[in-house]
mmCIF file of C-alpha atoms in Angstrom:
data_model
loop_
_atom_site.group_PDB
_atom_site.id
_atom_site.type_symbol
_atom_site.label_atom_id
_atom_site.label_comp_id
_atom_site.label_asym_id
_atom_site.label_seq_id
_atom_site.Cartn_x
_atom_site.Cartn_y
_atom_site.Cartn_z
ATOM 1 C CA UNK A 1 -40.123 296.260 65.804
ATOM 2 C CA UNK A 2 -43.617 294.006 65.956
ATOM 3 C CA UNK A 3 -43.579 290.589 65.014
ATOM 4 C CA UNK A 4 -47.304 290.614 64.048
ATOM 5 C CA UNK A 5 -48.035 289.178 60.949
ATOM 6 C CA UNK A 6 -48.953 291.177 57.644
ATOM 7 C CA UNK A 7 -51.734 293.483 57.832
ATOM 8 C CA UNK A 8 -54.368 292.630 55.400
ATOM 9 C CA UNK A 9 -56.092 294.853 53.124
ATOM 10 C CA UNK A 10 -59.463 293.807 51.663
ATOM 11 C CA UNK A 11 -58.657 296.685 48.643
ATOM 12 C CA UNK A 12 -62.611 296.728 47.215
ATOM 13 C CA UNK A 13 -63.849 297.822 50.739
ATOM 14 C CA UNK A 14 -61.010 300.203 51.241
ATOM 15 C CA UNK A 15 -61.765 302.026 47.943
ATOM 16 C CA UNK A 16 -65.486 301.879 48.300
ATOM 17 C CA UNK A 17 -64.919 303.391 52.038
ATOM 18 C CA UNK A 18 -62.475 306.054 50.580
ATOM 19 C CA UNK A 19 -64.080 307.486 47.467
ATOM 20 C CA UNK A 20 -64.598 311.057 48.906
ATOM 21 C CA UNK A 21 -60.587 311.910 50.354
ATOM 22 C CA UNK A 22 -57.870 313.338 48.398
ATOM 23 C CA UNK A 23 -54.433 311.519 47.642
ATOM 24 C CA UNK A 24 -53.275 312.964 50.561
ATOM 25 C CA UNK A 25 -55.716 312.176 52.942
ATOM 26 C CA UNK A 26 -55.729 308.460 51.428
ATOM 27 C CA UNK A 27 -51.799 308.788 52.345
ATOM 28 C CA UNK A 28 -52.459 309.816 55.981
ATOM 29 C CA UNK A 29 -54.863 307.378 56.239
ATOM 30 C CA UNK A 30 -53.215 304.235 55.769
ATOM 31 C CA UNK A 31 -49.902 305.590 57.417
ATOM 32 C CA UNK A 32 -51.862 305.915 60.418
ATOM 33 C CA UNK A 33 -53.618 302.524 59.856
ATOM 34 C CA UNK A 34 -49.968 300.799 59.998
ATOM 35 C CA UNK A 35 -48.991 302.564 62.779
ATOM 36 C CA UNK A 36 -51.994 301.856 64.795
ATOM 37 C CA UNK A 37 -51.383 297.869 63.726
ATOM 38 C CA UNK A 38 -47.771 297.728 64.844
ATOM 39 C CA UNK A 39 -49.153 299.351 68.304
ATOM 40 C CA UNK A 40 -51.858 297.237 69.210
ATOM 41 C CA UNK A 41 -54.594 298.607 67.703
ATOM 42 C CA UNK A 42 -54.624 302.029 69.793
ATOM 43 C CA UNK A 43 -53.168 305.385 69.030
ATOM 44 C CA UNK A 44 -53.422 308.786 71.584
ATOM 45 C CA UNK A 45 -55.689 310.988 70.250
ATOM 46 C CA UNK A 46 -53.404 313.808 69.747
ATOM 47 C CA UNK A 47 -52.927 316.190 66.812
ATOM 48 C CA UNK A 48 -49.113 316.514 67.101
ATOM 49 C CA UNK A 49 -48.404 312.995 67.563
ATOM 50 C CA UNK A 50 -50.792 312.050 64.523
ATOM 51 C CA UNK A 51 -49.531 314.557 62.383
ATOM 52 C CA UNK A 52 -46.051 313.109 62.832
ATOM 53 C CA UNK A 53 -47.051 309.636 62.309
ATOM 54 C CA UNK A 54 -49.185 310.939 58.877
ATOM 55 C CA UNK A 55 -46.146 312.744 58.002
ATOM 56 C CA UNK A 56 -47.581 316.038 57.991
ATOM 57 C CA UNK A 57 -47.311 319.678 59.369
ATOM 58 C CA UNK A 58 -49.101 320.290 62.500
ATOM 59 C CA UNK A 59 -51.243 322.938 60.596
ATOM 60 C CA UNK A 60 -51.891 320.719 57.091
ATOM 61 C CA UNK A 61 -53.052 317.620 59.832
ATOM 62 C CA UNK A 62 -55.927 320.095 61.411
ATOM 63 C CA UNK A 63 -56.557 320.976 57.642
ATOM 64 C CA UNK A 64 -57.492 317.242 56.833
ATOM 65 C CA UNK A 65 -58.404 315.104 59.900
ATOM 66 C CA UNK A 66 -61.765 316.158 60.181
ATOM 67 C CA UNK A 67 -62.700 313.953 57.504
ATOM 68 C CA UNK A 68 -59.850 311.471 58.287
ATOM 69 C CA UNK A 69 -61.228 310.857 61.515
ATOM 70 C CA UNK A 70 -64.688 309.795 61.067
ATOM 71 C CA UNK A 71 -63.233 306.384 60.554
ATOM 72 C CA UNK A 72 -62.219 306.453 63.744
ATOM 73 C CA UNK A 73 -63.338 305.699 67.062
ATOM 74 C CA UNK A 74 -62.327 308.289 70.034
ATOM 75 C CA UNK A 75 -62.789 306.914 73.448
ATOM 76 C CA UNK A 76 -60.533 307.809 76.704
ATOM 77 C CA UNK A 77 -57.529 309.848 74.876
ATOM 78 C CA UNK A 78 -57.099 306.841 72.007
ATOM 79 C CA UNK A 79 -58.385 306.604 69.011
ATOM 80 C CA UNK A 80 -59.100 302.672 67.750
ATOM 81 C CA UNK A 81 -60.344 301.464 64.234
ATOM 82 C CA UNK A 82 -63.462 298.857 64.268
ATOM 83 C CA UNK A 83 -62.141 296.871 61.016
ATOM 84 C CA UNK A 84 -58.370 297.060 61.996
ATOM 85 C CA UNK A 85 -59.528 295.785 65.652
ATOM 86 C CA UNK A 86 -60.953 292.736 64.141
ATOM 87 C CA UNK A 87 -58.411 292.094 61.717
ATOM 88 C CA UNK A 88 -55.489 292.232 64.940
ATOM 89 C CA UNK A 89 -57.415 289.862 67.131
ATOM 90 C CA UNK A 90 -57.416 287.267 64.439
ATOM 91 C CA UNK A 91 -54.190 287.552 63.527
ATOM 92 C CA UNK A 92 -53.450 287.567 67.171
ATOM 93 C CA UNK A 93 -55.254 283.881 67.733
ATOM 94 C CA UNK A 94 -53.832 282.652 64.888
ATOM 95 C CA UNK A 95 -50.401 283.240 66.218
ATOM 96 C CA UNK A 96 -51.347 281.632 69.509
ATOM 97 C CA UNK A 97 -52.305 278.481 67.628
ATOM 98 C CA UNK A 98 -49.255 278.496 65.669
ATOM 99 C CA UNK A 99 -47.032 278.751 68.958
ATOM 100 C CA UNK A 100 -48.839 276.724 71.246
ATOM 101 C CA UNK A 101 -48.815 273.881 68.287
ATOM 102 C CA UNK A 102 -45.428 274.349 67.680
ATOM 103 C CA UNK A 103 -44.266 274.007 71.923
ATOM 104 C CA UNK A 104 -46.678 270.759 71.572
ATOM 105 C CA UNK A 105 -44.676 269.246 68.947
ATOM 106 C CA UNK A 106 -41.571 270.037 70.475
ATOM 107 C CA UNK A 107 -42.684 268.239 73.379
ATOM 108 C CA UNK A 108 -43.823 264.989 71.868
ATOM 109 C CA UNK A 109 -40.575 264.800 69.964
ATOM 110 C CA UNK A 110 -38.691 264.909 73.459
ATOM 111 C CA UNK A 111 -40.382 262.470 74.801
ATOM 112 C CA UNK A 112 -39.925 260.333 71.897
ATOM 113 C CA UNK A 113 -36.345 260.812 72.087
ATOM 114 C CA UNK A 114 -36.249 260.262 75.833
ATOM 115 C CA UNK A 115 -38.639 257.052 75.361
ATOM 116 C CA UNK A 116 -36.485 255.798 72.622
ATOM 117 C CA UNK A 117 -33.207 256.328 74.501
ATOM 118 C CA UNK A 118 -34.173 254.960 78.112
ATOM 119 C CA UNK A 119 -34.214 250.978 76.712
ATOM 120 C CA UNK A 120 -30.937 251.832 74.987
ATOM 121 C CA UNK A 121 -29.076 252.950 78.498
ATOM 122 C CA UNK A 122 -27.946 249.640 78.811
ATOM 123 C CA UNK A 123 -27.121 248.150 75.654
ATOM 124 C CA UNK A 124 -22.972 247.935 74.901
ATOM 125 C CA UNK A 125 -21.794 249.702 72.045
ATOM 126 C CA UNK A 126 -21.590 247.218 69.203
ATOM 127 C CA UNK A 127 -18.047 247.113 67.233
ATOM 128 C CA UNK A 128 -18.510 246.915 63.912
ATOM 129 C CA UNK A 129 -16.891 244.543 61.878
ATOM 130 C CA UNK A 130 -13.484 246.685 61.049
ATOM 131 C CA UNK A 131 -12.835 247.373 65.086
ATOM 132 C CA UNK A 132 -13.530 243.583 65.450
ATOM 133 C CA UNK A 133 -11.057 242.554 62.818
ATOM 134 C CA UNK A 134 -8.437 245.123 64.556
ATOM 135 C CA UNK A 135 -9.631 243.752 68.029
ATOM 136 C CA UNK A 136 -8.477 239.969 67.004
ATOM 137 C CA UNK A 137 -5.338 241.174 64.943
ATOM 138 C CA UNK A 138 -4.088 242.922 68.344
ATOM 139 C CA UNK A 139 -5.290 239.936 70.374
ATOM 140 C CA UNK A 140 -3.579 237.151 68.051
ATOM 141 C CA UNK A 141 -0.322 238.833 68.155
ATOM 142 C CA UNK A 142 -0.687 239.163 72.328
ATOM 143 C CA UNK A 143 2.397 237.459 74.299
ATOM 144 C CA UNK A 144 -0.136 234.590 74.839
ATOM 145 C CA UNK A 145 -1.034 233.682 72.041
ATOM 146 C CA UNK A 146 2.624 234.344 70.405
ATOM 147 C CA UNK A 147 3.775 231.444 72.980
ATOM 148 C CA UNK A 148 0.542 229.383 71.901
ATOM 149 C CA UNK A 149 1.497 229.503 68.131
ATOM 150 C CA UNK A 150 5.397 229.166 68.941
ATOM 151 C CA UNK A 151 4.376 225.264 70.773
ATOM 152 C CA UNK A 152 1.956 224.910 67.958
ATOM 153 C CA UNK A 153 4.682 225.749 65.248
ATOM 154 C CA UNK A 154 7.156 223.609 67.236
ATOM 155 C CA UNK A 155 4.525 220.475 67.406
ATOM 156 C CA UNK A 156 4.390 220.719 63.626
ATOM 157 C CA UNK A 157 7.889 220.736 62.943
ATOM 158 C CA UNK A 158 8.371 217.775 65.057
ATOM 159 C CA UNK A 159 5.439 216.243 63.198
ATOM 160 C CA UNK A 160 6.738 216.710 59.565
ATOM 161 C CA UNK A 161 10.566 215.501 60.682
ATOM 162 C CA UNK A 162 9.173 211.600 62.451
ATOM 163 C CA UNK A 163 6.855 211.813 58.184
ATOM 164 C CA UNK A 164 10.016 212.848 56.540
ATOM 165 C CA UNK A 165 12.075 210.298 58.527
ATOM 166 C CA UNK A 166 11.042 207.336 56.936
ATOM 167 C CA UNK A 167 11.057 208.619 53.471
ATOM 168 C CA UNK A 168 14.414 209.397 54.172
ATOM 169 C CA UNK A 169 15.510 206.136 55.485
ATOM 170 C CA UNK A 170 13.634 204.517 52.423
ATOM 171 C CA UNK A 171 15.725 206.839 49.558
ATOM 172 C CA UNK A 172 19.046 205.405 51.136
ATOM 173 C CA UNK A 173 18.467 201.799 51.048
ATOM 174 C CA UNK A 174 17.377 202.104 47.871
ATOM 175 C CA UNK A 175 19.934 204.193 46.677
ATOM 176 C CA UNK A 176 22.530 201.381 48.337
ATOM 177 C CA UNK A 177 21.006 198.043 46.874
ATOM 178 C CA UNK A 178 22.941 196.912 43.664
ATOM 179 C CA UNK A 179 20.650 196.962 40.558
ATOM 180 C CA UNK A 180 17.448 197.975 40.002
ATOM 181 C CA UNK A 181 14.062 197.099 41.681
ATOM 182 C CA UNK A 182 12.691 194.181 40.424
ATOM 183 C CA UNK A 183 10.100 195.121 37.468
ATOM 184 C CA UNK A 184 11.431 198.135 36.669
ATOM 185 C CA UNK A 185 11.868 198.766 33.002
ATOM 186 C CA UNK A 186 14.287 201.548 31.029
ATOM 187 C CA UNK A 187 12.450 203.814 29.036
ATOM 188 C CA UNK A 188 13.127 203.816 25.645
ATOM 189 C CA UNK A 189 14.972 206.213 23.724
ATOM 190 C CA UNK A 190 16.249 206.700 20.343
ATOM 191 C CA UNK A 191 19.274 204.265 19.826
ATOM 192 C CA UNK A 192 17.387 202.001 21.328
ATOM 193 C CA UNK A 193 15.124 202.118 18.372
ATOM 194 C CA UNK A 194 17.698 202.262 16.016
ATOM 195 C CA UNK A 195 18.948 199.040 17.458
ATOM 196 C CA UNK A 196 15.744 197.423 17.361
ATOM 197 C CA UNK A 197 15.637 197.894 13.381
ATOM 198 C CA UNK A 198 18.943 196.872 13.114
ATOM 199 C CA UNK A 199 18.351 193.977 14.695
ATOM 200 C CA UNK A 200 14.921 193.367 12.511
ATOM 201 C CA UNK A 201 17.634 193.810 8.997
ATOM 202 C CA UNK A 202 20.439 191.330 10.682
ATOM 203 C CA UNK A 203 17.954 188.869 11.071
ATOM 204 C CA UNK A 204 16.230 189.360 7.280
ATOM 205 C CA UNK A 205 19.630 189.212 6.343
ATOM 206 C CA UNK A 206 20.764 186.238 8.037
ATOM 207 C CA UNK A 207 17.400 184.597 6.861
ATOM 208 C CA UNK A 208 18.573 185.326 2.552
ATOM 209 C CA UNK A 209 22.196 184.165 3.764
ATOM 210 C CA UNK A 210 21.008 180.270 5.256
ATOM 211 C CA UNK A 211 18.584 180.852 1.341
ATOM 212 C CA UNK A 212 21.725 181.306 -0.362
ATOM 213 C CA UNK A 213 21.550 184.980 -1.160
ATOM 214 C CA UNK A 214 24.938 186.642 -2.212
ATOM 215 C CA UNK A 215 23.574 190.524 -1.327
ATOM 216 C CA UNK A 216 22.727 189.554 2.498
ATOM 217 C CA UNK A 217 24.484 191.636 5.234
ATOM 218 C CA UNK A 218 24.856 194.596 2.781
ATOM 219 C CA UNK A 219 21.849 196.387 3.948
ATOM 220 C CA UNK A 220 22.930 196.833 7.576
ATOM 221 C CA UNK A 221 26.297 198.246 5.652
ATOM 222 C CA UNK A 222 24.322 200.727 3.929
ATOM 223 C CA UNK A 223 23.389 202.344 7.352
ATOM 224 C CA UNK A 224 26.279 204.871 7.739
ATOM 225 C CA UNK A 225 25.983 204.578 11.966
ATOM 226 C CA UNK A 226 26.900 201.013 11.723
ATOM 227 C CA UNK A 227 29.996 199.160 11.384
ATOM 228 C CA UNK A 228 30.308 195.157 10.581
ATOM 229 C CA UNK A 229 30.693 193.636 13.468
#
C-alpha cells in the first residue's frame, strides 16, 4: 500500500477539463488517476490492464478511451499525466522535508541527552531525606554505637546517684534531729482559729470580771465545743 500523502484535487479545473465525458468516462477517469498516483505517476499503456484498473470490460474500455486518453501522455509503453506529475513531485519534496527535519531533531535531542548525561557520570546518587533517616536509624542501633550509648547510659546513672547522694544524706539528718528547724512555723488550721477567739472572749471576760461584772465567763460557756476549764 503507498504511503504518499492525499492526492489533491483542484475540483473547478477538473470540471472545467471534463465538461464533454459521460458519468462513466468521469468514473474511469479518476480511477485511473488514483491508480497512476499510488504507482508513481506511470501506468503501461495497455488496454487490458487499464480496463481492469477503470473497472470495465475489455470491449466497453476501447468504447471510451479514445476520449479518455487525450489527457494523457503516451511515451515508451506508459502513459503519464502532466498535472498529476506535478502534483506527485511536490508531494514527494514535501515528504523529504518532513523526514529529513524530523531525523534532524532526533539527532539534536540525542546529543542533548548525551551532553546532559556525560557531567552527571560521576556524580553519587543523592539519598533523599527518608533513605537518610533509615540510613542513621540502622547506623544508631549498630553494635558500636549500642556499646557507645550503654557507657553513656552507665556515666549518667553514676552521675544522678553521687546528685542524689547528698540529698539523701541531708533527708536523714533531718529526719533524726529532735524538733523542728529553727524558724519554721505550723500552718494554721481551723482549731487553731477557734482557739484564737476563744482566747480573744477569755480575756474580754476576764477584763468585766477584775470591773466587777457578774455575767463574765458565760460567753465562752455558750460555745457548745468548750468546757470550763
Amino acid at each position: 500500500m503507498s504511503e504518499r500523502p492525499f492526492m489533491q484535487l483542484y475540483v473547478s479545473d477538473f470540471v472545467g477539463d471534463t465538461l464533454q465525458l459521460s458519468t462513466e468516462q468521469i468514473g474511469a477517469y479518476m480511477l485511473i488517476l488514483m491508480a497512476m498516483w499510488n504507482a508513481g505517476g506511470r501506468l503501461p499503456d495497455d488496454d487490458a490492464k487499464l480496463a481492469r484498473v477503470a473497472r470495465l470490460s475489455l470491449k466497453r474500455w476501447r468504447a471510451i478511451s479514445a476520449d479518455l486518453l487525450t489527457f494523457f501522455e503516451r511515451e515508451a509503453g506508459e502513459i503519464g499525466h502532466k498535472r498529476l506529475t506535478k502534483e506527485l513531485h511536490k508531494a514527494l519534496v514535501k515528504s523529504e522535508a518532513r523526514a529529513a527535519a524530523g531525523a534532524r531533531g532526533g539527532a539534536a535531542t540525542a546529543l542533548k541527552t548525551k551532553a546532559h548525561a556525560a557531567p552527571n557520570a560521576g556524580v553519587l546518587p543523592r539519598h533523599s531525606p527518608d533513605s537518610r533517616n533509615q540510613n542513621e536509624k540502622a547506623s544508631a542501633f549498630s553494635p558500636e554505637n549500642a556499646e557507645a550509648f550503654s557507657a553513656h547510659g552507665e556515666q549518667a546513672a553514676a552521675l544522678s546517684r553521687e546528685k542524689a547522694e547528698p540529698l539523701s544524706r541531708a533527708g536523714k539528718t533531718a529526719s533524726a534531729l529532735p524538733g523542728k528547724k529553727p524558724g519554721w512555723v505550723r500552718p494554721k488550721t481551723h482549731a487553731d482559729a477557734a482557739n484564737a477567739i476563744i482566747e480573744e472572749i477569755r480575756s474580754h471576760d476576764r477584763s468585766r470580771t477584775a470591773a466587777g461584772d457578774e455575767g463574765a465567763g458565760r460567753d465562752v460557756l455558750m460555745l457548745p465545743a468548750i468546757r470550763p476549764d
